[in-house]
Amino acid sequence: MTNFCSGVRRPELLAPAGDPARLEAAVRFGADAVYLAGKSFGMRTAPSNFTPEQMKASVRFAHEHGVRVYVTCNIVPHEGDMQQLPEFLRQTAEAGVDAYLVSDLGVLRVLRRELPQAEIHVSTQAGVVNSEAAAFFYELGARRVVPARELSLAELKAMRSKIPADMEIEAFVHGAMCVSFSGRCLLSSYLTGRDSNRGDCAQPCRWKYHLTEEKRPGQYFPIGEDERGTYILNSRDLCMIGHLPELLDAGVTSFKIEGRAKSAYYVALMTNAYRQALDAALAGRKPEPWVLEEVNKISHREYCTGFFFGDEPGQNLNSGGYVRDYEVVAAVTGWSGGVLQASQRNRFFAGDEVELLQPGVEPLKLRAEDLRNENGEPIDAVPHATMAFSMRCPMPAVPGSLLRKQKK
C-alpha cells in the first residue's frame, strides 16, 4: 500500500531540461513536470540553460501540454550573487514557472520577500536528512523537500510519517551520484578553480588517481591492485526503475531523473522508460521487460540502487568512463504513407538495423531501407549532420521520435 497523505498531489515524473530541445523531449515522452535553470543560480552550468525569452516560450509549451515547470535556484551563493537575485526571480515569475528549487536560507528569504506566493521546493543541496529539518523548511514556506540522497527507504518512510500532510517528498530515481554529501563538494574548486557549489563542477571525482612520494619524483603508485590505477571516487549511477513500488510505499511524491547536462536522447529515453514503469507501479503491475531494458540503451556508468536499501552505492574502481552501446542516428520530422522523414544525427548506412523510439510504446526494430535524400534520390548512407532524408517505415511515427542503432 502506498504511503500518501491527503494533501499531496498525485505522484509525478520529473524530468531534466538543460535547454529548450531537451524540455520538448521530456514533454513529448511523458513527463509530468520538468526542472530547468536560467543563465544563473542553477547547479549546472554545462548545459546551455534558458534565456528569459526561451524560458517564457518553453513554459508556455509545457503548460499547453499540462506539464509543470520548476526553476532551479539552488547554488550556494556568495554575497555578490545575491545582488542579481531579485531581478532573476522577477524574470522567472514573468515567465510563469510553477515552483522554485532552493537550498540556501538567504535565497529562500529573498524569494519569500520578492514573490510571497511562490511555491518553494527545498533542494537536495540543503542536506535534509530528518523530519525536523523538513518541518522547519515547511514553517519557512516550503511545499516540498528533496531529501539528501544518503537516506534509505526506511528513513524516507519515517520522514513521511512525521512531516505535515501537505508537504511533498521528491526523490532522485536515476542518474549520476556524487561522493560528497548531497552534492556539496570543494574538490573541483581546489583542483581547477571551478566551484561545484555554484554549478561549475569539473567532476574530478571521475578522474584516475595515483599516489606519489616526494623522494620519488615522476613515479606514480596505483591505488589498488590494478596497474592502470583506480578511480577511487567514481560513484556508480543510480537506477531505481525496478523499485518504484517501494518508493511509492515510502511516500515519495515526485520521481526525479537526474541529467540536465545530458542529451535530448537521454531525456527522451529515460522519461519514456520511467513513465511506463511509474504508470505500471501506480496500477499495481510490473513494467514490461522492454521498459527495464531501456535504461541500458543510454550512455551510463555501472548502475546501483544508491543508499535506498541501506547499502553504500560503491565506486566503479576500474574506469571513469561510460557504457555507450547505442547512439541516436536521426530525429523524426514526419511520416506519411509508410515513409518516415527525418534529420540525421549520426552517420548510418542502408541495411543497418535501427530502432524507432516513440512515446509510450515498445521500440520498433527496422532495417534502414529505401533511403532517399531530400530530393528523393536513392542513397546508400546518411553521412552529413542534420541532413534531411526519408526511409521506409511501416509504423506511423510522430515528430520528435528518434532513430537509434547499436554500436558495433
Coordinates of C-alpha atoms in Angstrom, one line a residue:
M1 CA 0.0 0.0 0.0
T2 CA 1.3 3.5 -0.8
N3 CA 2.1 5.9 2.0
F4 CA 0.5 9.1 0.6
C5 CA -1.2 11.8 2.6
S6 CA -4.4 13.6 1.6
G7 CA -2.9 17.0 0.9
V8 CA -0.3 15.7 -1.6
R9 CA -0.7 15.7 -5.4
R10 CA -0.7 12.5 -7.4
P11 CA 2.9 11.2 -7.9
E12 CA 4.7 12.9 -10.7
L13 CA 7.5 12.0 -13.1
L14 CA 10.0 14.9 -13.0
A15 CA 12.5 15.1 -15.9
P16 CA 15.6 17.3 -16.5
A17 CA 15.7 20.0 -19.2
G18 CA 19.0 21.6 -20.0
D19 CA 17.7 23.6 -22.9
P20 CA 14.5 24.0 -25.0
A21 CA 15.1 20.9 -27.1
R22 CA 15.5 18.7 -24.0
L23 CA 12.4 20.3 -22.5
E24 CA 10.4 19.4 -25.6
A25 CA 11.8 15.8 -25.4
A26 CA 10.7 15.5 -21.8
V27 CA 7.2 16.8 -22.5
R28 CA 6.7 14.6 -25.6
F29 CA 7.9 11.5 -23.8
G30 CA 5.6 11.7 -20.8
A31 CA 7.0 14.0 -18.0
D32 CA 4.5 15.4 -15.6
A33 CA 7.0 18.2 -14.7
V34 CA 10.4 19.4 -15.7
Y35 CA 13.1 21.2 -13.9
L36 CA 15.4 23.7 -15.6
A37 CA 17.7 26.7 -14.9
G38 CA 18.2 30.2 -16.2
K39 CA 21.6 31.6 -17.1
S40 CA 22.5 31.9 -13.4
F41 CA 21.7 30.4 -9.9
G42 CA 21.3 26.8 -11.2
M43 CA 23.6 23.9 -10.1
R44 CA 24.5 23.0 -13.7
T45 CA 26.4 25.4 -15.9
A46 CA 27.5 22.8 -18.5
P47 CA 24.1 22.8 -20.4
S48 CA 23.2 26.0 -22.3
N49 CA 20.1 26.5 -19.9
F50 CA 17.5 29.1 -20.7
T51 CA 17.5 32.8 -21.6
P52 CA 14.5 34.8 -20.3
E53 CA 12.9 34.6 -23.8
Q54 CA 13.5 30.9 -24.1
M55 CA 12.1 30.3 -20.6
K56 CA 8.9 32.1 -21.5
A57 CA 8.4 30.1 -24.7
S58 CA 9.3 26.8 -23.0
V59 CA 7.0 27.4 -20.0
R60 CA 4.2 28.2 -22.4
F61 CA 4.9 25.0 -24.4
A62 CA 5.0 22.9 -21.2
H63 CA 1.8 24.4 -19.8
E64 CA 0.0 23.8 -23.1
H65 CA 0.7 20.1 -22.6
G66 CA -0.2 20.1 -18.9
V67 CA 3.4 19.9 -17.7
R68 CA 4.6 21.9 -14.7
V69 CA 8.0 23.8 -14.7
Y70 CA 10.3 24.2 -11.8
V71 CA 13.3 26.5 -11.9
T72 CA 16.4 25.7 -10.0
C73 CA 17.8 28.4 -7.8
N74 CA 20.0 26.2 -5.7
I75 CA 23.6 27.2 -5.9
V76 CA 25.4 28.1 -2.7
P77 CA 25.5 31.8 -3.4
H78 CA 28.2 34.3 -2.3
E79 CA 27.4 37.9 -1.4
G80 CA 28.0 39.1 -5.0
D81 CA 25.5 36.6 -6.3
M82 CA 22.7 37.9 -4.1
Q83 CA 22.6 41.3 -5.8
Q84 CA 21.3 39.8 -9.0
L85 CA 18.8 37.5 -7.4
P86 CA 15.7 39.8 -7.1
E87 CA 15.8 40.6 -10.9
F88 CA 16.3 36.9 -11.7
L89 CA 13.3 36.0 -9.6
R90 CA 11.1 38.6 -11.3
Q91 CA 12.1 37.4 -14.7
T92 CA 11.3 33.8 -14.0
A93 CA 8.0 34.8 -12.4
E94 CA 7.0 36.7 -15.5
A95 CA 7.8 33.5 -17.5
G96 CA 5.2 31.7 -15.4
V97 CA 7.3 29.0 -13.7
D98 CA 5.4 26.9 -11.2
A99 CA 7.9 26.5 -8.4
Y100 CA 11.4 27.3 -7.2
L101 CA 14.0 24.8 -6.1
V102 CA 16.2 26.4 -3.4
S103 CA 18.9 25.3 -0.9
D104 CA 20.2 28.5 0.7
L105 CA 18.3 30.2 3.5
G106 CA 19.2 33.6 2.2
V107 CA 17.8 32.7 -1.2
L108 CA 14.7 31.4 0.4
R109 CA 14.3 34.7 2.4
V110 CA 14.7 36.8 -0.7
L111 CA 12.3 34.6 -2.6
R112 CA 9.6 35.0 0.1
R113 CA 10.1 38.7 0.1
E114 CA 10.1 39.2 -3.6
L115 CA 7.5 36.5 -4.6
P116 CA 5.4 35.8 -1.4
Q117 CA 3.0 33.5 -3.3
A118 CA 5.7 31.4 -5.0
E119 CA 5.8 27.6 -4.5
I120 CA 9.0 26.6 -2.8
H121 CA 10.8 23.3 -3.1
V122 CA 13.9 22.5 -0.9
S123 CA 16.8 21.2 -2.9
T124 CA 18.9 18.1 -2.0
Q125 CA 21.7 20.6 -1.7
A126 CA 20.2 21.7 1.6
G127 CA 21.1 18.3 3.1
V128 CA 17.8 17.5 4.7
V129 CA 18.1 14.1 6.5
N130 CA 15.4 14.2 9.2
S131 CA 11.8 15.2 9.7
E132 CA 12.6 18.1 12.0
A133 CA 14.7 19.8 9.3
A134 CA 11.9 19.2 6.7
A135 CA 9.3 20.6 9.1
F136 CA 11.5 23.7 9.7
F137 CA 11.6 24.4 6.0
Y138 CA 7.8 23.8 5.9
E139 CA 7.4 26.5 8.5
L140 CA 9.5 28.8 6.3
G141 CA 7.1 28.3 3.4
A142 CA 8.4 25.2 1.6
R143 CA 5.8 22.9 0.0
R144 CA 8.2 20.1 -1.0
V145 CA 11.6 18.7 0.2
V146 CA 14.2 16.8 -1.8
P147 CA 16.0 14.8 1.0
A148 CA 19.7 14.1 0.8
R149 CA 20.4 11.1 -1.4
E150 CA 22.2 9.4 1.6
L151 CA 18.8 8.3 3.0
S152 CA 17.4 4.8 2.9
L153 CA 13.8 3.9 2.0
A154 CA 13.1 3.2 5.7
E155 CA 14.3 6.7 6.6
L156 CA 12.2 8.3 3.9
K157 CA 9.2 6.4 5.1
A158 CA 9.8 7.6 8.7
M159 CA 10.2 11.2 7.5
R160 CA 6.9 11.0 5.5
S161 CA 5.0 9.9 8.7
K162 CA 6.3 12.8 10.7
I163 CA 6.2 15.8 8.3
P164 CA 3.0 17.8 7.6
A165 CA 0.4 16.0 5.4
D166 CA 0.6 18.5 2.6
M167 CA 4.4 18.6 2.3
E168 CA 5.7 16.5 -0.6
I169 CA 8.8 14.4 -0.9
E170 CA 10.8 14.4 -4.1
A171 CA 13.5 11.7 -4.6
F172 CA 16.1 11.0 -7.3
V173 CA 15.4 7.7 -9.0
H174 CA 18.0 7.8 -11.8
G175 CA 21.3 9.4 -12.8
A176 CA 24.7 10.4 -11.6
M177 CA 25.6 10.0 -7.9
C178 CA 28.1 12.2 -6.0
V179 CA 30.6 11.0 -3.4
S180 CA 30.1 14.3 -1.5
F181 CA 27.3 14.9 1.0
S182 CA 24.3 15.8 -1.0
G183 CA 26.5 17.2 -3.8
R184 CA 28.3 19.8 -1.7
C185 CA 31.9 19.5 -2.7
L186 CA 35.1 21.5 -2.7
L187 CA 37.3 19.1 -4.7
S188 CA 36.6 20.8 -8.0
S189 CA 37.4 24.3 -6.5
Y190 CA 40.7 23.1 -5.1
L191 CA 41.9 21.3 -8.2
T192 CA 40.5 23.5 -11.0
G193 CA 39.2 26.7 -9.6
R194 CA 35.7 25.8 -10.7
D195 CA 33.1 26.0 -7.9
S196 CA 30.9 22.9 -7.9
N197 CA 28.6 24.6 -5.3
R198 CA 27.9 27.3 -7.8
G199 CA 27.1 25.0 -10.7
D200 CA 30.5 24.6 -12.3
C201 CA 31.8 21.2 -11.2
A202 CA 34.7 19.8 -13.3
Q203 CA 33.9 16.3 -12.0
P204 CA 37.4 15.5 -10.6
C205 CA 35.8 12.5 -8.7
R206 CA 35.7 10.7 -12.1
W207 CA 39.4 11.1 -12.8
K208 CA 42.1 8.4 -12.4
Y209 CA 44.3 8.9 -9.4
H210 CA 47.7 7.5 -8.3
L211 CA 49.9 8.1 -5.2
T212 CA 53.2 9.9 -5.4
E213 CA 56.1 10.0 -2.9
E214 CA 58.1 13.2 -2.5
K215 CA 61.5 11.4 -2.8
R216 CA 60.5 9.5 -5.9
P217 CA 59.5 12.3 -8.4
G218 CA 57.9 11.1 -11.5
Q219 CA 56.9 7.7 -10.1
Y220 CA 53.2 7.0 -9.7
F221 CA 51.9 4.3 -7.5
P222 CA 48.4 2.9 -8.3
I223 CA 45.8 3.0 -5.5
G224 CA 44.6 -0.6 -5.7
E225 CA 45.7 -3.8 -7.3
D226 CA 45.3 -2.8 -11.0
E227 CA 48.4 -1.4 -12.7
R228 CA 46.2 1.0 -14.7
G229 CA 45.3 2.9 -11.5
T230 CA 42.0 3.1 -9.8
Y231 CA 39.1 5.5 -9.8
I232 CA 38.7 5.8 -6.0
L233 CA 35.9 8.5 -6.1
N234 CA 34.0 7.4 -9.1
S235 CA 30.5 6.5 -7.9
R236 CA 28.1 4.3 -9.9
D237 CA 25.0 5.7 -11.4
L238 CA 21.6 5.4 -9.6
C239 CA 18.9 3.3 -11.2
M240 CA 15.6 2.5 -9.4
I241 CA 13.4 1.7 -12.4
G242 CA 12.7 -1.8 -10.9
H243 CA 11.9 -0.5 -7.4
L244 CA 9.3 2.3 -7.9
P245 CA 6.6 0.4 -5.8
E246 CA 9.0 0.6 -2.8
L247 CA 9.4 4.3 -3.3
L248 CA 5.7 4.8 -3.6
D249 CA 5.2 2.9 -0.4
A250 CA 7.8 5.1 1.3
G251 CA 5.6 8.1 0.4
V252 CA 7.7 9.6 -2.5
T253 CA 5.6 12.2 -4.4
S254 CA 8.0 13.2 -7.2
F255 CA 10.2 10.8 -9.1
K256 CA 13.2 12.7 -10.3
I257 CA 15.5 11.9 -13.2
E258 CA 19.0 13.5 -12.9
G259 CA 20.6 14.8 -16.1
R260 CA 20.2 18.5 -17.1
A261 CA 23.7 18.2 -18.8
K262 CA 22.7 15.1 -20.7
S263 CA 21.4 14.9 -24.3
A264 CA 17.9 15.1 -25.6
Y265 CA 18.1 11.4 -26.4
Y266 CA 18.9 10.7 -22.7
V267 CA 15.9 12.8 -21.6
A268 CA 13.6 11.2 -24.1
L269 CA 14.6 7.6 -23.3
M270 CA 14.7 7.9 -19.6
T271 CA 11.4 9.9 -19.4
N272 CA 9.7 7.3 -21.6
A273 CA 11.0 4.3 -19.6
Y274 CA 10.2 5.8 -16.2
R275 CA 6.8 6.9 -17.5
Q276 CA 5.9 3.3 -18.3
A277 CA 7.4 2.0 -15.1
L278 CA 5.6 4.6 -12.9
D279 CA 2.3 4.0 -14.6
A280 CA 2.7 0.3 -14.0
A281 CA 3.6 0.8 -10.4
L282 CA 0.5 3.0 -9.8
A283 CA -1.7 0.4 -11.4
G284 CA -0.2 -2.4 -9.3
R285 CA 1.5 -4.0 -12.3
K286 CA 5.1 -5.0 -13.1
P287 CA 6.6 -3.0 -16.0
E288 CA 7.1 -4.7 -19.4
P289 CA 10.6 -6.3 -19.8
W290 CA 11.4 -3.8 -22.6
V291 CA 10.9 -0.9 -20.2
L292 CA 13.5 -2.3 -17.8
E293 CA 15.9 -2.9 -20.6
E294 CA 15.7 0.7 -21.9
V295 CA 17.9 2.1 -19.2
N296 CA 20.8 0.0 -20.6
K297 CA 20.5 1.7 -24.1
I298 CA 21.8 5.0 -22.9
S299 CA 25.3 6.2 -22.0
H300 CA 25.7 5.4 -18.3
R301 CA 28.1 4.2 -15.6
E302 CA 27.6 0.9 -13.8
Y303 CA 24.3 1.0 -12.1
C304 CA 23.4 0.7 -8.4
T305 CA 20.4 1.4 -6.1
G306 CA 22.1 4.2 -4.2
F307 CA 21.5 4.2 -0.4
F308 CA 17.9 3.2 -0.7
F309 CA 18.3 -0.3 0.6
G310 CA 20.8 0.5 3.3
D311 CA 23.9 -0.4 1.4
E312 CA 26.5 2.0 0.0
P313 CA 26.4 2.5 -3.8
G314 CA 30.1 2.0 -4.0
Q315 CA 32.5 3.1 -6.7
N316 CA 33.5 1.8 -10.1
L317 CA 37.2 1.4 -9.4
N318 CA 38.2 0.3 -12.9
S319 CA 37.1 3.1 -15.1
G320 CA 35.8 6.7 -15.1
G321 CA 34.1 6.3 -18.5
Y322 CA 30.6 5.3 -19.6
V323 CA 28.9 2.3 -21.2
R324 CA 27.9 3.5 -24.6
D325 CA 26.3 0.7 -26.6
Y326 CA 23.7 2.8 -28.6
E327 CA 23.6 6.1 -30.4
V328 CA 21.0 8.3 -31.9
V329 CA 21.2 8.4 -35.7
A330 CA 18.2 10.6 -36.5
A331 CA 15.3 12.7 -35.2
V332 CA 11.9 12.1 -36.9
T333 CA 10.3 15.1 -38.5
G334 CA 7.3 13.5 -40.2
W335 CA 5.6 10.3 -41.5
S336 CA 3.2 9.7 -44.4
G337 CA 2.1 6.6 -46.3
G338 CA 4.7 4.3 -44.9
V339 CA 7.6 6.7 -45.4
L340 CA 9.4 8.4 -42.5
Q341 CA 11.1 11.8 -42.8
A342 CA 14.0 12.6 -40.5
S343 CA 17.0 14.7 -39.8
Q344 CA 20.4 13.0 -39.3
R345 CA 22.3 13.0 -36.0
N346 CA 25.0 10.3 -36.6
R347 CA 26.1 8.5 -39.8
F348 CA 24.5 5.3 -40.7
F349 CA 24.1 3.1 -43.8
A350 CA 21.5 1.4 -45.9
G351 CA 20.8 -2.1 -44.4
D352 CA 21.7 -1.1 -40.9
E353 CA 19.3 -2.3 -38.2
V354 CA 17.8 0.7 -36.3
E355 CA 15.2 1.1 -33.6
L356 CA 12.3 3.7 -33.7
L357 CA 11.8 5.1 -30.2
Q358 CA 8.4 6.7 -29.7
P359 CA 6.5 7.8 -26.6
G360 CA 4.7 5.1 -24.7
V361 CA 5.3 2.1 -27.0
E362 CA 7.9 -0.6 -27.3
P363 CA 10.8 0.4 -29.7
L364 CA 10.3 -0.9 -33.2
K365 CA 13.2 -2.6 -34.9
L366 CA 13.6 -1.6 -38.5
R367 CA 16.0 -2.2 -41.4
A368 CA 17.2 1.0 -43.0
E369 CA 15.7 0.5 -46.4
D370 CA 14.9 2.7 -49.4
L371 CA 17.0 5.6 -48.1
R372 CA 16.5 8.8 -50.1
N373 CA 17.9 12.3 -49.8
E374 CA 15.7 15.4 -49.6
N375 CA 15.4 15.4 -53.4
G376 CA 14.0 11.9 -53.4
E377 CA 17.2 10.3 -54.9
P378 CA 18.3 6.9 -53.6
I379 CA 21.3 7.0 -51.3
D380 CA 23.5 4.3 -49.7
A381 CA 24.3 6.2 -46.5
V382 CA 23.2 9.2 -44.4
P383 CA 26.6 10.8 -43.7
H384 CA 26.0 14.5 -43.1
A385 CA 24.9 16.2 -39.9
T386 CA 21.3 17.3 -39.9
M387 CA 20.8 16.3 -43.5
A388 CA 17.1 15.6 -44.4
F389 CA 16.3 12.1 -45.6
S390 CA 13.5 9.6 -45.8
M391 CA 13.2 5.8 -45.4
R392 CA 10.6 3.1 -45.4
C393 CA 8.7 2.7 -42.0
P394 CA 5.5 0.6 -41.6
M395 CA 4.5 2.2 -38.3
P396 CA 3.3 5.8 -38.1
A397 CA 5.9 8.0 -36.4
V398 CA 5.2 11.2 -34.6
P399 CA 7.6 14.2 -34.9
G400 CA 10.2 14.2 -32.2
S401 CA 10.6 10.4 -32.2
L402 CA 14.1 9.1 -32.5
L403 CA 16.0 6.5 -34.5
R404 CA 18.9 4.8 -32.8
K405 CA 21.3 1.9 -33.6
Q406 CA 23.5 -0.4 -31.6
K407 CA 27.2 0.3 -31.9
K408 CA 29.4 -2.4 -33.2

